[in-house]
PDB file of C-alpha atoms in Angstrom:
ATOM      1  CA  MET A   1       5.060 -29.958  20.950  1.00 34.00           C
ATOM      2  CA  SER A   2       3.443 -30.517  18.194  1.00 36.00           C
ATOM      3  CA  PRO A   3       3.984 -30.104  14.257  1.00 38.00           C
ATOM      4  CA  GLU A   4       2.029 -27.053  13.933  1.00 38.00           C
ATOM      5  CA  SER A   5       3.253 -24.891  16.890  1.00 38.00           C
ATOM      6  CA  PRO A   6       4.171 -21.909  15.916  1.00 40.00           C
ATOM      7  CA  GLU A   7       7.512 -22.368  18.321  1.00 43.00           C
ATOM      8  CA  SER A   8       8.481 -25.064  15.718  1.00 41.00           C
ATOM      9  CA  THR A   9       7.887 -23.731  12.471  1.00 50.00           C
ATOM     10  CA  GLU A  10       9.061 -20.320  13.303  1.00 64.00           C
ATOM     11  CA  SER A  11      12.162 -18.529  14.956  1.00 59.00           C
ATOM     12  CA  THR A  12      12.958 -15.241  16.474  1.00 67.00           C
ATOM     13  CA  GLU A  13      16.344 -14.861  16.085  1.00 87.00           C
ATOM     14  CA  SER A  14      16.422 -12.924  12.541  1.00 95.00           C
ATOM     15  CA  THR A  15      16.409  -9.322  13.181  1.00 97.00           C
ATOM     16  CA  VAL A  16      14.468  -7.289  10.330  1.00 98.00           C
ATOM     17  CA  ILE A  17      15.328  -4.453   9.055  1.00 98.00           C
ATOM     18  CA  VAL A  18      13.489  -1.496   6.454  1.00 98.00           C
ATOM     19  CA  ILE A  19      15.206   0.833   5.364  1.00 98.00           C
ATOM     20  CA  ALA A  20      12.988   3.911   3.666  1.00 98.00           C
ATOM     21  CA  LYS A  21      12.414   7.962   3.053  1.00 97.00           C
ATOM     22  CA  GLU A  22      10.074   9.594   5.938  1.00 98.00           C
ATOM     23  CA  PRO A  23       7.127  10.461   3.229  1.00 98.00           C
ATOM     24  CA  VAL A  24       8.078  14.097   2.576  1.00 98.00           C
ATOM     25  CA  PRO A  25       6.547  15.317  -0.520  1.00 98.00           C
ATOM     26  CA  GLY A  26       9.666  16.248  -3.215  1.00 96.00           C
ATOM     27  CA  ARG A  27      11.615  14.259  -1.897  1.00 95.00           C
ATOM     28  CA  VAL A  28       9.830  10.331  -2.037  1.00 96.00           C
ATOM     29  CA  LYS A  29       9.030   8.633  -5.254  1.00 96.00           C
ATOM     30  CA  THR A  30       9.938  11.398  -7.369  1.00 96.00           C
ATOM     31  CA  ARG A  31       9.387   8.968 -10.671  1.00 95.00           C
ATOM     32  CA  LEU A  32       5.463   9.083  -9.863  1.00 97.00           C
ATOM     33  CA  THR A  33       5.664  12.589 -10.891  1.00 96.00           C
ATOM     34  CA  PRO A  34       3.904  13.330 -13.193  1.00 94.00           C
ATOM     35  CA  PRO A  35       1.103  11.574 -13.227  1.00 95.00           C
ATOM     36  CA  TYR A  36       0.783  12.356  -9.722  1.00 96.00           C
ATOM     37  CA  THR A  37       2.174  15.321  -7.524  1.00 96.00           C
ATOM     38  CA  PRO A  38       4.631  15.424  -5.100  1.00 97.00           C
ATOM     39  CA  ALA A  39       2.023  15.235  -2.749  1.00 97.00           C
ATOM     40  CA  GLU A  40       0.529  12.515  -4.075  1.00 97.00           C
ATOM     41  CA  ALA A  41       3.359  10.428  -4.574  1.00 98.00           C
ATOM     42  CA  ALA A  42       4.142  11.232  -1.191  1.00 98.00           C
ATOM     43  CA  ALA A  43       0.611   9.963   0.041  1.00 98.00           C
ATOM     44  CA  LEU A  44       1.466   6.759  -2.147  1.00 98.00           C
ATOM     45  CA  ALA A  45       4.996   6.250  -0.646  1.00 98.00           C
ATOM     46  CA  GLU A  46       3.431   6.207   3.125  1.00 98.00           C
ATOM     47  CA  ALA A  47       1.134   3.834   1.751  1.00 98.00           C
ATOM     48  CA  ALA A  48       3.892   1.518   0.619  1.00 98.00           C
ATOM     49  CA  LEU A  49       5.556   2.108   4.007  1.00 98.00           C
ATOM     50  CA  GLY A  50       2.553   1.526   5.921  1.00 98.00           C
ATOM     51  CA  ASP A  51       2.251  -1.547   4.421  1.00 98.00           C
ATOM     52  CA  THR A  52       5.548  -2.630   4.573  1.00 98.00           C
ATOM     53  CA  LEU A  53       5.908  -1.902   8.662  1.00 98.00           C
ATOM     54  CA  HIS A  54       2.739  -3.549   9.140  1.00 98.00           C
ATOM     55  CA  ALA A  55       3.955  -6.443   7.477  1.00 98.00           C
ATOM     56  CA  VAL A  56       7.075  -6.999   9.626  1.00 98.00           C
ATOM     57  CA  LEU A  57       5.175  -6.936  12.915  1.00 98.00           C
ATOM     58  CA  GLU A  58       3.631  -9.836  11.652  1.00 97.00           C
ATOM     59  CA  MET A  59       6.694 -11.583  11.272  1.00 97.00           C
ATOM     60  CA  PRO A  60       8.777 -13.618  13.614  1.00 95.00           C
ATOM     61  CA  ALA A  61      12.018 -11.300  14.602  1.00 96.00           C
ATOM     62  CA  ARG A  62      13.791 -10.449  17.181  1.00 95.00           C
ATOM     63  CA  ARG A  63      13.934  -7.139  16.168  1.00 96.00           C
ATOM     64  CA  ARG A  64      11.894  -5.198  13.842  1.00 98.00           C
ATOM     65  CA  VAL A  65      13.958  -1.721  13.051  1.00 98.00           C
ATOM     66  CA  LEU A  66      13.081   1.045  10.277  1.00 98.00           C
ATOM     67  CA  ALA A  67      16.915   2.842   9.059  1.00 98.00           C
ATOM     68  CA  LEU A  68      14.937   5.921   8.445  1.00 98.00           C
ATOM     69  CA  ASP A  69      16.076   9.258   6.419  1.00 97.00           C
ATOM     70  CA  GLY A  70      14.369  11.167   8.044  1.00 97.00           C
ATOM     71  CA  ARG A  71      11.804  11.447  11.689  1.00 97.00           C
ATOM     72  CA  ALA A  72       9.151   9.372  12.167  1.00 97.00           C
ATOM     73  CA  GLY A  73       5.949  10.383  11.923  1.00 96.00           C
ATOM     74  CA  PRO A  74       2.375   9.360  12.970  1.00 95.00           C
ATOM     75  CA  TRP A  75       2.537   6.985  10.133  1.00 96.00           C
ATOM     76  CA  LEU A  76       4.697   4.626  12.111  1.00 98.00           C
ATOM     77  CA  PRO A  77       3.489   2.166  14.032  1.00 97.00           C
ATOM     78  CA  PRO A  78       4.418   0.521  17.637  1.00 97.00           C
ATOM     79  CA  GLY A  79       6.462  -1.933  17.491  1.00 97.00           C
ATOM     80  CA  ILE A  80       9.130  -0.510  15.649  1.00 98.00           C
ATOM     81  CA  GLU A  81      12.571   0.450  16.520  1.00 98.00           C
ATOM     82  CA  VAL A  82      13.783   3.499  14.353  1.00 98.00           C
ATOM     83  CA  VAL A  83      17.899   3.942  13.721  1.00 97.00           C
ATOM     84  CA  PRO A  84      18.980   6.456  11.583  1.00 97.00           C
ATOM     85  CA  GLN A  85      20.085   5.965   8.605  1.00 95.00           C
ATOM     86  CA  GLY A  86      24.536   6.624   8.047  1.00 86.00           C
ATOM     87  CA  GLY A  87      26.124   8.969   5.327  1.00 91.00           C
ATOM     88  CA  GLY A  88      26.822   8.599   2.093  1.00 95.00           C
ATOM     89  CA  GLY A  89      25.640   6.683  -1.157  1.00 96.00           C
ATOM     90  CA  LEU A  90      23.010   3.942  -0.580  1.00 96.00           C
ATOM     91  CA  ASP A  91      25.329   1.714  -0.714  1.00 97.00           C
ATOM     92  CA  GLU A  92      27.110   3.115   2.156  1.00 97.00           C
ATOM     93  CA  ARG A  93      23.208   3.700   4.132  1.00 97.00           C
ATOM     94  CA  LEU A  94      22.841  -0.227   3.836  1.00 97.00           C
ATOM     95  CA  ALA A  95      25.938  -1.105   5.448  1.00 98.00           C
ATOM     96  CA  ALA A  96      25.321   1.043   7.964  1.00 97.00           C
ATOM     97  CA  ALA A  97      22.261  -0.947   8.140  1.00 97.00           C
ATOM     98  CA  PHE A  98      23.918  -4.454   8.515  1.00 97.00           C
ATOM     99  CA  ALA A  99      26.605  -3.250  10.429  1.00 96.00           C
ATOM    100  CA  GLY A 100      24.358  -2.086  13.491  1.00 93.00           C
ATOM    101  CA  CYS A 101      23.040  -5.526  13.864  1.00 96.00           C
ATOM    102  CA  GLN A 102      23.899  -9.161  14.999  1.00 94.00           C
ATOM    103  CA  GLY A 103      22.722 -12.638  13.672  1.00 95.00           C
ATOM    104  CA  PRO A 104      21.016 -13.403  11.314  1.00 97.00           C
ATOM    105  CA  THR A 105      19.624  -9.894   9.037  1.00 98.00           C
ATOM    106  CA  LEU A 106      16.822  -9.537   6.627  1.00 98.00           C
ATOM    107  CA  LEU A 107      16.669  -5.909   4.602  1.00 98.00           C
ATOM    108  CA  ILE A 108      13.616  -4.858   3.007  1.00 98.00           C
ATOM    109  CA  GLY A 109      12.706  -1.734   1.472  1.00 96.00           C
ATOM    110  CA  MET A 110      10.014   0.209   1.020  1.00 96.00           C
ATOM    111  CA  ASP A 111       8.956  -0.015  -2.726  1.00 96.00           C
ATOM    112  CA  THR A 112       7.491  -3.177  -2.396  1.00 98.00           C
ATOM    113  CA  PRO A 113       3.806  -3.152  -0.530  1.00 98.00           C
ATOM    114  CA  GLN A 114       3.134  -6.261  -1.509  1.00 98.00           C
ATOM    115  CA  VAL A 115       6.058  -8.395   0.707  1.00 98.00           C
ATOM    116  CA  THR A 116       3.186 -10.387   3.115  1.00 97.00           C
ATOM    117  CA  PRO A 117       4.888 -12.544   6.007  1.00 97.00           C
ATOM    118  CA  ALA A 118       4.235 -15.788   4.214  1.00 97.00           C
ATOM    119  CA  LEU A 119       6.683 -14.410   0.999  1.00 97.00           C
ATOM    120  CA  LEU A 120       9.225 -14.192   4.318  1.00 97.00           C
ATOM    121  CA  ALA A 121       8.493 -16.902   6.053  1.00 96.00           C
ATOM    122  CA  PRO A 122      11.231 -19.020   4.470  1.00 96.00           C
ATOM    123  CA  VAL A 123      14.158 -16.815   5.362  1.00 97.00           C
ATOM    124  CA  LEU A 124      12.510 -16.499   8.908  1.00 96.00           C
ATOM    125  CA  GLY A 125      11.125 -20.225   9.371  1.00 92.00           C
ATOM    126  CA  ARG A 126      12.941 -22.290  11.717  1.00 88.00           C
ATOM    127  CA  ASP A 127      15.283 -24.091   9.077  1.00 92.00           C
ATOM    128  CA  GLY A 128      15.925 -19.990   7.162  1.00 95.00           C
ATOM    129  CA  TRP A 129      19.236 -19.782   7.556  1.00 96.00           C
ATOM    130  CA  ARG A 130      20.550 -23.683   8.462  1.00 94.00           C
ATOM    131  CA  ASP A 131      23.756 -23.828   5.683  1.00 95.00           C
ATOM    132  CA  CYS A 132      22.792 -21.041   4.500  1.00 96.00           C
ATOM    133  CA  GLY A 133      24.855 -17.865   4.768  1.00 98.00           C
ATOM    134  CA  ALA A 134      22.370 -14.918   2.374  1.00 98.00           C
ATOM    135  CA  TRP A 135      19.562 -14.495   0.813  1.00 98.00           C
ATOM    136  CA  PHE A 136      18.874 -12.539  -2.368  1.00 98.00           C
ATOM    137  CA  GLY A 137      15.197 -10.869  -3.954  1.00 98.00           C
ATOM    138  CA  PRO A 138      16.273  -9.955  -6.923  1.00 98.00           C
ATOM    139  CA  ALA A 139      13.421  -6.492  -8.702  1.00 98.00           C
ATOM    140  CA  THR A 140      12.855  -6.856 -12.075  1.00 97.00           C
ATOM    141  CA  ASP A 141      14.020  -3.766 -12.861  1.00 95.00           C
ATOM    142  CA  GLY A 142      17.852  -4.774 -11.954  1.00 97.00           C
ATOM    143  CA  GLY A 143      17.875  -3.834  -8.784  1.00 97.00           C
ATOM    144  CA  PHE A 144      17.118  -6.376  -5.728  1.00 98.00           C
ATOM    145  CA  TRP A 145      14.059  -5.325  -3.018  1.00 98.00           C
ATOM    146  CA  ALA A 146      16.063  -8.096  -0.043  1.00 98.00           C
ATOM    147  CA  LEU A 147      18.696  -9.148   1.059  1.00 98.00           C
ATOM    148  CA  GLY A 148      19.296 -11.115   4.236  1.00 98.00           C
ATOM    149  CA  LEU A 149      22.859 -11.844   5.510  1.00 98.00           C
ATOM    150  CA  ALA A 150      23.352 -14.639   8.100  1.00 97.00           C
ATOM    151  CA  GLU A 151      26.290 -12.987   9.762  1.00 96.00           C
ATOM    152  CA  PRO A 152      25.680  -9.412   8.827  1.00 96.00           C
ATOM    153  CA  ASP A 153      28.951  -7.960   7.226  1.00 97.00           C
ATOM    154  CA  PRO A 154      28.804  -4.152   5.664  1.00 97.00           C
ATOM    155  CA  GLU A 155      31.975  -5.187   3.334  1.00 97.00           C
ATOM    156  CA  LEU A 156      29.672  -7.281   1.585  1.00 98.00           C
ATOM    157  CA  LEU A 157      27.269  -3.796   0.086  1.00 98.00           C
ATOM    158  CA  ARG A 158      30.519  -0.980   0.388  1.00 97.00           C
ATOM    159  CA  GLY A 159      31.242  -0.269  -3.143  1.00 97.00           C
ATOM    160  CA  VAL A 160      28.345  -2.369  -5.326  1.00 98.00           C
ATOM    161  CA  PRO A 161      26.906   0.454  -7.418  1.00 97.00           C
ATOM    162  CA  MET A 162      23.803   1.206  -6.775  1.00 96.00           C
ATOM    163  CA  SER A 163      20.027   2.352  -8.400  1.00 93.00           C
ATOM    164  CA  THR A 164      21.679   0.860 -11.948  1.00 95.00           C
ATOM    165  CA  PRO A 165      19.612  -1.912 -14.451  1.00 96.00           C
ATOM    166  CA  THR A 166      22.542  -4.404 -13.210  1.00 97.00           C
ATOM    167  CA  THR A 167      22.960  -3.502  -9.573  1.00 98.00           C
ATOM    168  CA  GLY A 168      21.507  -6.586  -8.157  1.00 98.00           C
ATOM    169  CA  ALA A 169      23.869  -8.594 -10.806  1.00 98.00           C
ATOM    170  CA  ALA A 170      26.448  -7.002  -9.132  1.00 98.00           C
ATOM    171  CA  GLN A 171      25.308  -7.546  -5.248  1.00 98.00           C
ATOM    172  CA  ARG A 172      25.020 -11.265  -6.084  1.00 98.00           C
ATOM    173  CA  ARG A 173      27.735 -11.459  -7.463  1.00 98.00           C
ATOM    174  CA  ARG A 174      29.652 -10.020  -4.610  1.00 98.00           C
ATOM    175  CA  LEU A 175      27.706 -12.342  -2.183  1.00 98.00           C
ATOM    176  CA  ASP A 176      29.358 -15.362  -4.797  1.00 98.00           C
ATOM    177  CA  ASP A 177      32.730 -14.064  -5.039  1.00 98.00           C
ATOM    178  CA  ALA A 178      32.780 -14.186  -0.927  1.00 98.00           C
ATOM    179  CA  GLY A 179      31.755 -18.375  -0.703  1.00 98.00           C
ATOM    180  CA  LEU A 180      28.512 -17.517   0.423  1.00 98.00           C
ATOM    181  CA  ARG A 181      25.534 -20.520  -0.132  1.00 98.00           C
ATOM    182  CA  VAL A 182      22.793 -18.428  -1.397  1.00 98.00           C
ATOM    183  CA  ARG A 183      19.308 -18.600  -1.505  1.00 98.00           C
ATOM    184  CA  GLU A 184      16.736 -16.581  -3.756  1.00 97.00           C
ATOM    185  CA  LEU A 185      13.247 -15.562  -2.991  1.00 98.00           C
ATOM    186  CA  PRO A 186      11.344 -14.454  -5.542  1.00 98.00           C
ATOM    187  CA  VAL A 187      11.509 -11.555  -8.072  1.00 98.00           C
ATOM    188  CA  LEU A 188       9.206  -9.102  -7.029  1.00 98.00           C
ATOM    189  CA  ARG A 189       8.855  -5.081  -8.975  1.00 98.00           C
ATOM    190  CA  ASP A 190       9.235  -1.752  -6.901  1.00 96.00           C
ATOM    191  CA  VAL A 191       6.556   0.835  -7.366  1.00 97.00           C
ATOM    192  CA  ASP A 192       9.024   3.715  -9.361  1.00 95.00           C
ATOM    193  CA  THR A 193       6.418   4.770 -12.063  1.00 96.00           C
ATOM    194  CA  ALA A 194       3.087   4.843 -12.453  1.00 96.00           C
ATOM    195  CA  ASP A 195       2.557   1.620 -14.379  1.00 97.00           C
ATOM    196  CA  ASP A 196       4.334  -0.402 -11.566  1.00 97.00           C
ATOM    197  CA  ALA A 197       2.178   1.726  -8.891  1.00 98.00           C
ATOM    198  CA  GLU A 198      -1.115   0.211 -10.927  1.00 97.00           C
ATOM    199  CA  TRP A 199       0.339  -3.263 -11.903  1.00 97.00           C
ATOM    200  CA  VAL A 200       1.609  -3.569  -7.631  1.00 98.00           C
ATOM    201  CA  ALA A 201      -2.520  -2.174  -6.412  1.00 98.00           C
ATOM    202  CA  ALA A 202      -3.762  -5.256  -8.605  1.00 97.00           C
ATOM    203  CA  LEU A 203      -1.411  -7.781  -7.031  1.00 96.00           C
ATOM    204  CA  ALA A 204      -1.756  -6.379  -3.337  1.00 97.00           C
ATOM    205  CA  PRO A 205      -6.222  -4.741  -3.615  1.00 96.00           C
ATOM    206  CA  GLY A 206      -6.260  -4.687  -0.225  1.00 95.00           C
ATOM    207  CA  SER A 207      -3.113  -2.925   0.976  1.00 97.00           C
ATOM    208  CA  ARG A 208      -3.329   0.589   2.201  1.00 98.00           C
ATOM    209  CA  PHE A 209      -1.667   1.399  -1.146  1.00 98.00           C
ATOM    210  CA  ALA A 210      -4.275   0.009  -3.180  1.00 98.00           C
ATOM    211  CA  ARG A 211      -6.992   2.287  -1.368  1.00 98.00           C
ATOM    212  CA  THR A 212      -4.388   5.274  -1.702  1.00 98.00           C
ATOM    213  CA  LEU A 213      -4.227   4.980  -4.885  1.00 97.00           C
ATOM    214  CA  ALA A 214      -8.218   4.389  -5.867  1.00 97.00           C
ATOM    215  CA  GLY A 215      -8.591   7.226  -3.554  1.00 96.00           C
ATOM    216  CA  LEU A 216      -6.462   9.603  -6.159  1.00 94.00           C
ATOM    217  CA  SER A 217      -7.667   7.517  -8.729  1.00 78.00           C
ATOM    218  CA  ARG A 218     -11.213   8.765  -8.071  1.00 71.00           C
ATOM    219  CA  ALA A 219     -10.490  12.141  -7.406  1.00 73.00           C
ATOM    220  CA  ALA A 220      -8.599  12.715 -10.646  1.00 69.00           C
ATOM    221  CA  ALA A 221     -11.520  10.957 -12.522  1.00 60.00           C
ATOM    222  CA  ARG A 222     -13.856  14.160 -11.105  1.00 53.00           C
TER     223      ARG A 222
END
C-alpha cells in the first residue's frame, strides 16, 4: 500500500453529525431579517445546510447523520441518515445527538457553509483520534462550530449555557475539567447577521450559499 493511498491516511471509524433546523421561513436565520425577508433568510439557511451536507458526504466516515429539528425536504442529498433532535434546550439536544452515537464522533452546525473536507481532515484522518479525547472548533462570536469526542459522553454538554458570548469558553472548560486532551480546529465565523453572510460568501465564492446570496443581491438591485 503506497503512502498516498486513501486507506493509509484516512479513517472511516468516525461518525459525523450535522445539527440543524428545517429551513422554514420565520424559524431559521431570524437575525438576517432585516435586511432579508423571512423567505430569503430561509433560502440562505437551506443553501448553508446544503453546502454543509455535501461537504460531509465527501468526508471519510462510518456514519453521516443529520440531527434535524423538523422534516427533511428536497434539499437533503442521498447518503445522509436523518434522526430527530431531542427535546429541551440546545445543550440537551446536542447531548442527545452524541448519545445516539458510538465511537469517535464529530458534530458540526449548519451555520458555517465554508466548511470543507480538507478543514476537517485532521479530525477524520488516520491519526485524528490518537492520544486525543476531543476536538474543539471555536467561533468568532464566542460559541463553537465543531465539537468532536473520542467517546461521546452526553454529560460533557448538559448544563453548558448556550447561545452566549462565553459558550465556547464554558464548553472548552468542561472538556478540560474532564481531563480530556483537546485539539483545536481553526476559528470560523458563523452566519448570523447580514455582515456575516457577506463575509462567509466571499470566503467560499463557489458555494451554494454564495450563489444564493448573490441572487438575492441582484434581485434587490433591480
